[in-house]
PDB file of C-alpha atoms in Angstrom:
ATOM      1  CA  ASP A 271     -34.255-118.595  76.971  1.00 95.00           C
ATOM      2  CA  ILE A 272     -37.384-117.086  76.976  1.00 97.00           C
ATOM      3  CA  GLN A 273     -40.006-119.613  75.927  1.00 98.00           C
ATOM      4  CA  LEU A 274     -43.283-118.648  73.811  1.00 98.00           C
ATOM      5  CA  THR A 275     -46.260-120.540  73.858  1.00 98.00           C
ATOM      6  CA  GLN A 276     -49.070-119.955  71.095  1.00 98.00           C
ATOM      7  CA  SER A 277     -52.472-121.517  71.776  1.00 98.00           C
ATOM      8  CA  PRO A 278     -54.267-122.699  69.485  1.00 97.00           C
ATOM      9  CA  SER A 279     -51.648-124.022  66.449  1.00 97.00           C
ATOM     10  CA  PHE A 280     -54.362-124.175  64.428  1.00 97.00           C
ATOM     11  CA  LEU A 281     -58.075-122.414  64.434  1.00 96.00           C
ATOM     12  CA  SER A 282     -60.981-123.153  61.821  1.00 96.00           C
ATOM     13  CA  ALA A 283     -63.094-119.868  61.376  1.00 96.00           C
ATOM     14  CA  SER A 284     -64.967-118.041  59.241  1.00 96.00           C
ATOM     15  CA  VAL A 285     -65.675-114.802  57.301  1.00 96.00           C
ATOM     16  CA  GLY A 286     -66.790-112.394  60.103  1.00 96.00           C
ATOM     17  CA  ASP A 287     -65.439-114.529  63.341  1.00 97.00           C
ATOM     18  CA  ARG A 288     -63.937-113.271  66.112  1.00 97.00           C
ATOM     19  CA  VAL A 289     -61.062-114.609  66.928  1.00 97.00           C
ATOM     20  CA  THR A 290     -58.479-114.973  69.919  1.00 98.00           C
ATOM     21  CA  ILE A 291     -55.076-116.442  69.763  1.00 98.00           C
ATOM     22  CA  THR A 292     -52.710-116.967  73.067  1.00 98.00           C
ATOM     23  CA  CYS A 293     -49.506-116.280  73.290  1.00 98.00           C
ATOM     24  CA  ARG A 294     -47.673-117.359  76.773  1.00 98.00           C
ATOM     25  CA  ALA A 295     -44.082-116.019  78.090  1.00 98.00           C
ATOM     26  CA  SER A 296     -42.057-118.681  79.751  1.00 98.00           C
ATOM     27  CA  GLN A 297     -40.953-115.429  82.218  1.00 98.00           C
ATOM     28  CA  GLY A 298     -41.988-111.998  82.434  1.00 97.00           C
ATOM     29  CA  ILE A 299     -41.613-110.032  79.596  1.00 96.00           C
ATOM     30  CA  SER A 300     -43.587-106.686  80.592  1.00 95.00           C
ATOM     31  CA  ASN A 301     -45.040-105.441  77.385  1.00 95.00           C
ATOM     32  CA  TYR A 302     -41.872-106.595  75.091  1.00 96.00           C
ATOM     33  CA  LEU A 303     -44.388-108.578  72.423  1.00 97.00           C
ATOM     34  CA  ALA A 304     -45.115-108.358  69.004  1.00 98.00           C
ATOM     35  CA  TRP A 305     -48.014-110.305  66.722  1.00 98.00           C
ATOM     36  CA  TYR A 306     -46.307-110.978  62.687  1.00 98.00           C
ATOM     37  CA  GLN A 307     -48.829-112.265  60.053  1.00 98.00           C
ATOM     38  CA  GLN A 308     -47.175-114.420  57.316  1.00 98.00           C
ATOM     39  CA  ARG A 309     -49.782-114.936  54.603  1.00 97.00           C
ATOM     40  CA  PRO A 310     -48.322-118.390  52.598  1.00 94.00           C
ATOM     41  CA  GLY A 311     -44.611-117.712  50.716  1.00 94.00           C
ATOM     42  CA  LYS A 312     -44.787-114.201  52.062  1.00 97.00           C
ATOM     43  CA  ALA A 313     -42.063-112.818  54.235  1.00 98.00           C
ATOM     44  CA  PRO A 314     -43.702-111.925  58.005  1.00 98.00           C
ATOM     45  CA  GLU A 315     -45.509-108.791  58.382  1.00 98.00           C
ATOM     46  CA  LEU A 316     -45.790-106.632  61.473  1.00 98.00           C
ATOM     47  CA  LEU A 317     -49.049-106.291  63.326  1.00 98.00           C
ATOM     48  CA  ILE A 318     -48.930-105.007  66.728  1.00 98.00           C
ATOM     49  CA  TYR A 319     -46.069-104.498  68.927  1.00 97.00           C
ATOM     50  CA  GLY A 320     -45.658-103.181  72.534  1.00 96.00           C
ATOM     51  CA  ALA A 321     -48.102-105.926  73.196  1.00 97.00           C
ATOM     52  CA  SER A 322     -51.019-103.663  72.482  1.00 97.00           C
ATOM     53  CA  THR A 323     -49.513-100.751  69.685  1.00 97.00           C
ATOM     54  CA  LEU A 324     -51.025-100.781  66.282  1.00 97.00           C
ATOM     55  CA  HIS A 325     -48.255-100.526  63.404  1.00 97.00           C
ATOM     56  CA  VAL A 326     -49.158 -98.041  61.126  1.00 96.00           C
ATOM     57  CA  GLY A 327     -51.565 -99.147  58.174  1.00 96.00           C
ATOM     58  CA  VAL A 328     -52.961-102.364  60.302  1.00 98.00           C
ATOM     59  CA  PRO A 329     -56.530-102.416  59.935  1.00 97.00           C
ATOM     60  CA  SER A 330     -58.473-101.541  63.291  1.00 97.00           C
ATOM     61  CA  ARG A 331     -60.129-105.570  63.504  1.00 98.00           C
ATOM     62  CA  PHE A 332     -56.308-106.053  64.852  1.00 98.00           C
ATOM     63  CA  SER A 333     -56.222-105.865  68.376  1.00 98.00           C
ATOM     64  CA  GLY A 334     -53.551-106.731  71.206  1.00 98.00           C
ATOM     65  CA  SER A 335     -53.286-106.962  74.869  1.00 98.00           C
ATOM     66  CA  GLY A 336     -51.319-108.235  78.192  1.00 97.00           C
ATOM     67  CA  SER A 337     -48.496-107.944  79.866  1.00 97.00           C
ATOM     68  CA  GLY A 338     -45.743-109.741  82.076  1.00 97.00           C
ATOM     69  CA  THR A 339     -46.555-113.205  80.517  1.00 98.00           C
ATOM     70  CA  GLU A 340     -50.070-113.979  78.995  1.00 98.00           C
ATOM     71  CA  PHE A 341     -50.892-111.808  76.111  1.00 98.00           C
ATOM     72  CA  THR A 342     -53.504-111.844  73.397  1.00 98.00           C
ATOM     73  CA  LEU A 343     -54.185-110.909  69.800  1.00 98.00           C
ATOM     74  CA  THR A 344     -58.025-110.607  68.336  1.00 98.00           C
ATOM     75  CA  ILE A 345     -59.146-110.158  65.093  1.00 98.00           C
ATOM     76  CA  SER A 346     -62.679-108.958  65.338  1.00 97.00           C
ATOM     77  CA  ALA A 347     -64.098-109.377  62.433  1.00 96.00           C
ATOM     78  CA  LEU A 348     -62.260-112.317  60.325  1.00 97.00           C
ATOM     79  CA  GLN A 349     -61.558-110.766  56.588  1.00 96.00           C
ATOM     80  CA  PRO A 350     -60.540-113.299  53.934  1.00 95.00           C
ATOM     81  CA  GLU A 351     -56.882-111.778  53.735  1.00 95.00           C
ATOM     82  CA  ASP A 352     -56.581-112.259  57.180  1.00 97.00           C
ATOM     83  CA  PHE A 353     -56.722-116.436  56.571  1.00 93.00           C
ATOM     84  CA  ALA A 354     -52.962-116.524  57.361  1.00 97.00           C
ATOM     85  CA  THR A 355     -50.136-117.738  59.933  1.00 98.00           C
ATOM     86  CA  TYR A 356     -50.048-115.565  63.302  1.00 98.00           C
ATOM     87  CA  TYR A 357     -46.650-115.350  65.581  1.00 98.00           C
ATOM     88  CA  CYS A 358     -46.031-113.751  68.705  1.00 98.00           C
ATOM     89  CA  GLN A 359     -42.109-112.673  69.220  1.00 98.00           C
ATOM     90  CA  GLN A 360     -40.544-111.368  72.386  1.00 97.00           C
ATOM     91  CA  LEU A 361     -38.317-108.659  72.782  1.00 96.00           C
ATOM     92  CA  ASN A 362     -37.273-108.020  76.007  1.00 95.00           C
ATOM     93  CA  SER A 363     -34.327-110.262  75.823  1.00 94.00           C
ATOM     94  CA  PHE A 364     -31.978-112.087  74.031  1.00 94.00           C
ATOM     95  CA  PRO A 365     -32.582-114.675  72.111  1.00 94.00           C
ATOM     96  CA  ARG A 366     -35.232-113.100  70.432  1.00 95.00           C
ATOM     97  CA  THR A 367     -37.487-116.502  70.455  1.00 97.00           C
ATOM     98  CA  PHE A 368     -40.829-116.487  68.696  1.00 98.00           C
ATOM     99  CA  GLY A 369     -43.865-118.789  69.308  1.00 98.00           C
ATOM    100  CA  GLN A 370     -44.842-121.397  67.054  1.00 98.00           C
ATOM    101  CA  GLY A 371     -47.325-119.753  64.973  1.00 98.00           C
ATOM    102  CA  THR A 372     -50.789-120.334  64.691  1.00 98.00           C
ATOM    103  CA  LYS A 373     -52.646-121.034  61.733  1.00 98.00           C
ATOM    104  CA  VAL A 374     -56.087-119.864  60.821  1.00 97.00           C
ATOM    105  CA  GLU A 375     -57.675-121.798  58.306  1.00 96.00           C
ATOM    106  CA  PHE A 376     -61.304-121.533  56.769  1.00 90.00           C
ATOM    107  CA  LYS A 377     -63.867-123.668  58.056  1.00 88.00           C
TER     108      LYS A 377
ATOM    109  CA  GLN B 181     -40.527 -95.873  51.219  1.00 94.00           C
ATOM    110  CA  VAL B 182     -38.791 -98.264  53.298  1.00 96.00           C
ATOM    111  CA  GLN B 183     -37.799-102.046  51.388  1.00 97.00           C
ATOM    112  CA  LEU B 184     -35.071-104.516  52.101  1.00 98.00           C
ATOM    113  CA  VAL B 185     -33.895-106.037  48.906  1.00 98.00           C
ATOM    114  CA  GLN B 186     -32.014-109.780  49.702  1.00 98.00           C
ATOM    115  CA  SER B 187     -29.990-112.009  47.275  1.00 97.00           C
ATOM    116  CA  GLY B 188     -31.328-114.468  45.187  1.00 97.00           C
ATOM    117  CA  ALA B 189     -32.174-118.352  45.858  1.00 98.00           C
ATOM    118  CA  GLU B 190     -29.156-120.382  46.362  1.00 97.00           C
ATOM    119  CA  VAL B 191     -28.660-124.219  46.656  1.00 97.00           C
ATOM    120  CA  LYS B 192     -25.518-125.281  48.058  1.00 97.00           C
ATOM    121  CA  LYS B 193     -23.862-128.610  48.732  1.00 97.00           C
ATOM    122  CA  PRO B 194     -23.197-130.094  52.646  1.00 97.00           C
ATOM    123  CA  GLY B 195     -20.022-128.312  53.658  1.00 96.00           C
ATOM    124  CA  ALA B 196     -19.849-125.369  51.390  1.00 97.00           C
ATOM    125  CA  SER B 197     -20.566-121.453  53.009  1.00 97.00           C
ATOM    126  CA  LEU B 198     -22.874-119.028  51.959  1.00 95.00           C
ATOM    127  CA  LYS B 199     -23.383-115.521  51.246  1.00 97.00           C
ATOM    128  CA  VAL B 200     -26.728-113.853  51.559  1.00 98.00           C
ATOM    129  CA  SER B 201     -27.274-110.122  51.610  1.00 98.00           C
ATOM    130  CA  CYS B 202     -29.697-107.587  52.236  1.00 98.00           C
ATOM    131  CA  ASN B 203     -29.843-104.068  51.100  1.00 97.00           C
ATOM    132  CA  PRO B 204     -31.984-101.752  53.044  1.00 97.00           C
ATOM    133  CA  SER B 205     -33.127 -98.113  51.346  1.00 96.00           C
ATOM    134  CA  GLY B 206     -35.917 -95.645  51.607  1.00 97.00           C
ATOM    135  CA  TYR B 207     -33.803 -94.939  55.236  1.00 96.00           C
ATOM    136  CA  THR B 208     -30.971 -93.398  56.552  1.00 96.00           C
ATOM    137  CA  PHE B 209     -29.041 -97.074  56.429  1.00 95.00           C
ATOM    138  CA  THR B 210     -27.079 -96.340  59.844  1.00 95.00           C
ATOM    139  CA  ASP B 211     -29.901 -95.400  62.253  1.00 95.00           C
ATOM    140  CA  TYR B 212     -31.274 -98.829  62.502  1.00 96.00           C
ATOM    141  CA  TRP B 213     -30.166-102.426  63.446  1.00 96.00           C
ATOM    142  CA  ILE B 214     -30.557-105.298  61.093  1.00 98.00           C
ATOM    143  CA  HIS B 215     -31.730-108.966  62.446  1.00 98.00           C
ATOM    144  CA  TRP B 216     -31.875-111.972  60.447  1.00 98.00           C
ATOM    145  CA  ILE B 217     -34.324-114.416  61.221  1.00 98.00           C
ATOM    146  CA  ARG B 218     -34.919-117.849  59.161  1.00 98.00           C
ATOM    147  CA  GLN B 219     -37.611-120.610  58.532  1.00 98.00           C
ATOM    148  CA  ALA B 220     -37.557-124.258  57.821  1.00 98.00           C
ATOM    149  CA  PRO B 221     -39.830-125.777  55.219  1.00 97.00           C
ATOM    150  CA  GLY B 222     -42.922-125.775  56.713  1.00 95.00           C
ATOM    151  CA  GLN B 223     -41.652-124.656  60.510  1.00 97.00           C
ATOM    152  CA  GLY B 224     -41.479-121.337  62.922  1.00 97.00           C
ATOM    153  CA  LEU B 225     -39.512-118.329  63.361  1.00 98.00           C
ATOM    154  CA  GLU B 226     -36.269-118.250  64.683  1.00 97.00           C
ATOM    155  CA  TRP B 227     -33.493-115.746  65.292  1.00 97.00           C
ATOM    156  CA  LEU B 228     -30.276-115.485  64.556  1.00 97.00           C
ATOM    157  CA  GLY B 229     -29.019-111.990  65.771  1.00 97.00           C
ATOM    158  CA  TRP B 230     -28.234-108.651  64.970  1.00 97.00           C
ATOM    159  CA  ILE B 231     -26.315-106.461  63.505  1.00 97.00           C
ATOM    160  CA  ASP B 232     -25.417-102.696  64.226  1.00 96.00           C
ATOM    161  CA  PRO B 233     -24.710-100.708  60.805  1.00 96.00           C
ATOM    162  CA  LYS B 234     -23.356 -97.866  62.397  1.00 95.00           C
ATOM    163  CA  SER B 235     -20.827 -99.643  64.790  1.00 96.00           C
ATOM    164  CA  GLY B 236     -20.480-103.079  62.904  1.00 96.00           C
ATOM    165  CA  ASP B 237     -21.269-104.633  66.422  1.00 96.00           C
ATOM    166  CA  THR B 238     -23.072-108.104  66.192  1.00 97.00           C
ATOM    167  CA  PHE B 239     -25.012-110.405  68.647  1.00 96.00           C
ATOM    168  CA  TYR B 240     -25.573-113.953  67.644  1.00 97.00           C
ATOM    169  CA  ALA B 241     -27.548-116.246  68.979  1.00 96.00           C
ATOM    170  CA  GLN B 242     -25.550-119.150  70.945  1.00 95.00           C
ATOM    171  CA  LYS B 243     -26.641-121.727  68.758  1.00 93.00           C
ATOM    172  CA  PHE B 244     -25.271-120.068  65.640  1.00 94.00           C
ATOM    173  CA  GLN B 245     -22.189-118.731  67.734  1.00 94.00           C
ATOM    174  CA  GLY B 246     -18.920-119.724  65.749  1.00 91.00           C
ATOM    175  CA  TRP B 247     -20.437-121.023  62.193  1.00 91.00           C
ATOM    176  CA  VAL B 248     -22.550-117.415  61.211  1.00 97.00           C
ATOM    177  CA  THR B 249     -21.359-113.994  60.733  1.00 98.00           C
ATOM    178  CA  MET B 250     -23.070-110.527  59.980  1.00 98.00           C
ATOM    179  CA  THR B 251     -21.117-107.773  58.193  1.00 97.00           C
ATOM    180  CA  ARG B 252     -21.948-104.391  56.740  1.00 97.00           C
ATOM    181  CA  ASP B 253     -20.508-101.998  53.960  1.00 96.00           C
ATOM    182  CA  THR B 254     -21.281 -98.765  54.691  1.00 95.00           C
ATOM    183  CA  SER B 255     -20.275 -97.483  51.477  1.00 95.00           C
ATOM    184  CA  ILE B 256     -23.009 -99.212  49.471  1.00 95.00           C
ATOM    185  CA  SER B 257     -25.521 -99.469  52.548  1.00 95.00           C
ATOM    186  CA  SER B 258     -25.807-103.101  52.865  1.00 97.00           C
ATOM    187  CA  THR B 259     -25.379-106.107  55.124  1.00 98.00           C
ATOM    188  CA  SER B 260     -24.479-109.685  54.771  1.00 98.00           C
ATOM    189  CA  LEU B 261     -25.200-112.981  56.445  1.00 98.00           C
ATOM    190  CA  GLU B 262     -22.599-115.519  56.136  1.00 98.00           C
ATOM    191  CA  LEU B 263     -22.739-119.781  57.012  1.00 96.00           C
ATOM    192  CA  ARG B 264     -20.070-121.815  57.082  1.00 96.00           C
ATOM    193  CA  ASN B 265     -19.912-125.770  56.963  1.00 96.00           C
ATOM    194  CA  LEU B 266     -23.797-125.405  55.485  1.00 97.00           C
ATOM    195  CA  LYS B 267     -25.778-129.100  56.591  1.00 96.00           C
ATOM    196  CA  SER B 268     -29.073-129.948  55.013  1.00 96.00           C
ATOM    197  CA  GLY B 269     -30.810-128.860  58.528  1.00 96.00           C
ATOM    198  CA  ASP B 270     -30.000-125.345  57.236  1.00 97.00           C
ATOM    199  CA  THR B 271     -32.093-125.413  54.514  1.00 98.00           C
ATOM    200  CA  ALA B 272     -34.230-122.819  54.838  1.00 98.00           C
ATOM    201  CA  VAL B 273     -36.094-119.246  53.859  1.00 98.00           C
ATOM    202  CA  TYR B 274     -33.382-116.635  55.178  1.00 98.00           C
ATOM    203  CA  TYR B 275     -35.000-113.212  56.322  1.00 98.00           C
ATOM    204  CA  CYS B 276     -33.578-110.029  57.247  1.00 98.00           C
ATOM    205  CA  ALA B 277     -35.767-107.255  59.163  1.00 98.00           C
ATOM    206  CA  ARG B 278     -35.122-104.076  60.311  1.00 98.00           C
ATOM    207  CA  GLY B 279     -34.771-103.553  63.923  1.00 96.00           C
ATOM    208  CA  VAL B 280     -36.823-100.039  65.696  1.00 94.00           C
ATOM    209  CA  VAL B 281     -36.870 -98.734  69.008  1.00 88.00           C
ATOM    210  CA  THR B 282     -39.396 -95.691  70.091  1.00 86.00           C
ATOM    211  CA  PRO B 283     -37.130 -93.538  72.333  1.00 86.00           C
ATOM    212  CA  GLY B 284     -39.221 -93.479  75.884  1.00 85.00           C
ATOM    213  CA  VAL B 285     -41.539 -96.030  74.961  1.00 84.00           C
ATOM    214  CA  THR B 286     -41.301 -98.901  76.833  1.00 83.00           C
ATOM    215  CA  GLY B 287     -41.870-101.786  75.115  1.00 80.00           C
ATOM    216  CA  SER B 288     -41.512-100.139  71.592  1.00 84.00           C
ATOM    217  CA  ARG B 289     -38.778-102.650  70.254  1.00 92.00           C
ATOM    218  CA  ARG B 290     -40.443-104.444  67.108  1.00 95.00           C
ATOM    219  CA  LEU B 291     -39.155-105.960  63.462  1.00 97.00           C
ATOM    220  CA  ASP B 292     -40.946-103.240  61.386  1.00 96.00           C
ATOM    221  CA  TYR B 293     -39.834-104.395  57.977  1.00 97.00           C
ATOM    222  CA  TRP B 294     -38.701-107.255  56.261  1.00 98.00           C
ATOM    223  CA  GLY B 295     -36.758-108.402  53.634  1.00 98.00           C
ATOM    224  CA  GLN B 296     -38.535-110.963  50.760  1.00 98.00           C
ATOM    225  CA  GLY B 297     -36.659-113.920  51.932  1.00 98.00           C
ATOM    226  CA  THR B 298     -33.597-115.831  50.303  1.00 98.00           C
ATOM    227  CA  PRO B 299     -34.564-119.473  49.734  1.00 98.00           C
ATOM    228  CA  VAL B 300     -31.564-121.447  50.880  1.00 98.00           C
ATOM    229  CA  THR B 301     -30.922-125.073  49.753  1.00 98.00           C
ATOM    230  CA  VAL B 302     -28.521-127.262  51.589  1.00 97.00           C
ATOM    231  CA  SER B 303     -28.485-131.123  49.166  1.00 96.00           C
ATOM    232  CA  SER B 304     -25.985-133.384  48.059  1.00 94.00           C
TER     233      SER B 304
END
């Protein structure tokens, strides 16, 4: 199975901050990587797929990059509704594994 | 609009079986795979497998083979996840999600719409 390791696991930030989350894969997955946002008590929501393509309706302050084994999710200017947990998922092979999550908390 | 509506919360005793349903709407039911994911309390996301509503073909993560079954009923556009011989460690929120790929676009696989989740508690 492909392992995904996110860093950091927790992140304290303020509104307006630039935030970057990293996802590393245990083997190459090309650009078969998606990012999801999960707010407390809610289902995950798709943000980005193909490592860098924004899902419809997702604000442009979110961006993704990377290929192979290293990927990043960047929020250019954190908004109050962005305090949530973020997960990466690889869709290169089965099983479709997820990273352990990164919780973005209010500083 | 696309919606995936799941059945309600369940409380089961160890050793029991459970069926969770997922009812997509807003698109052609047989056009997209349905994936199942679970999340234990305070934990991350764990992928269980998928079902192709058109063919009924399934694929399960190795950990779940033998005690999880995914089915579909095309007459009512519904999919179900059945779990047998439940243990306390199966306490989790179970989600269904639609799997999408954009033809000809590398890397475009994703889970674009998710159900609201079905909380399952396994306790004696």
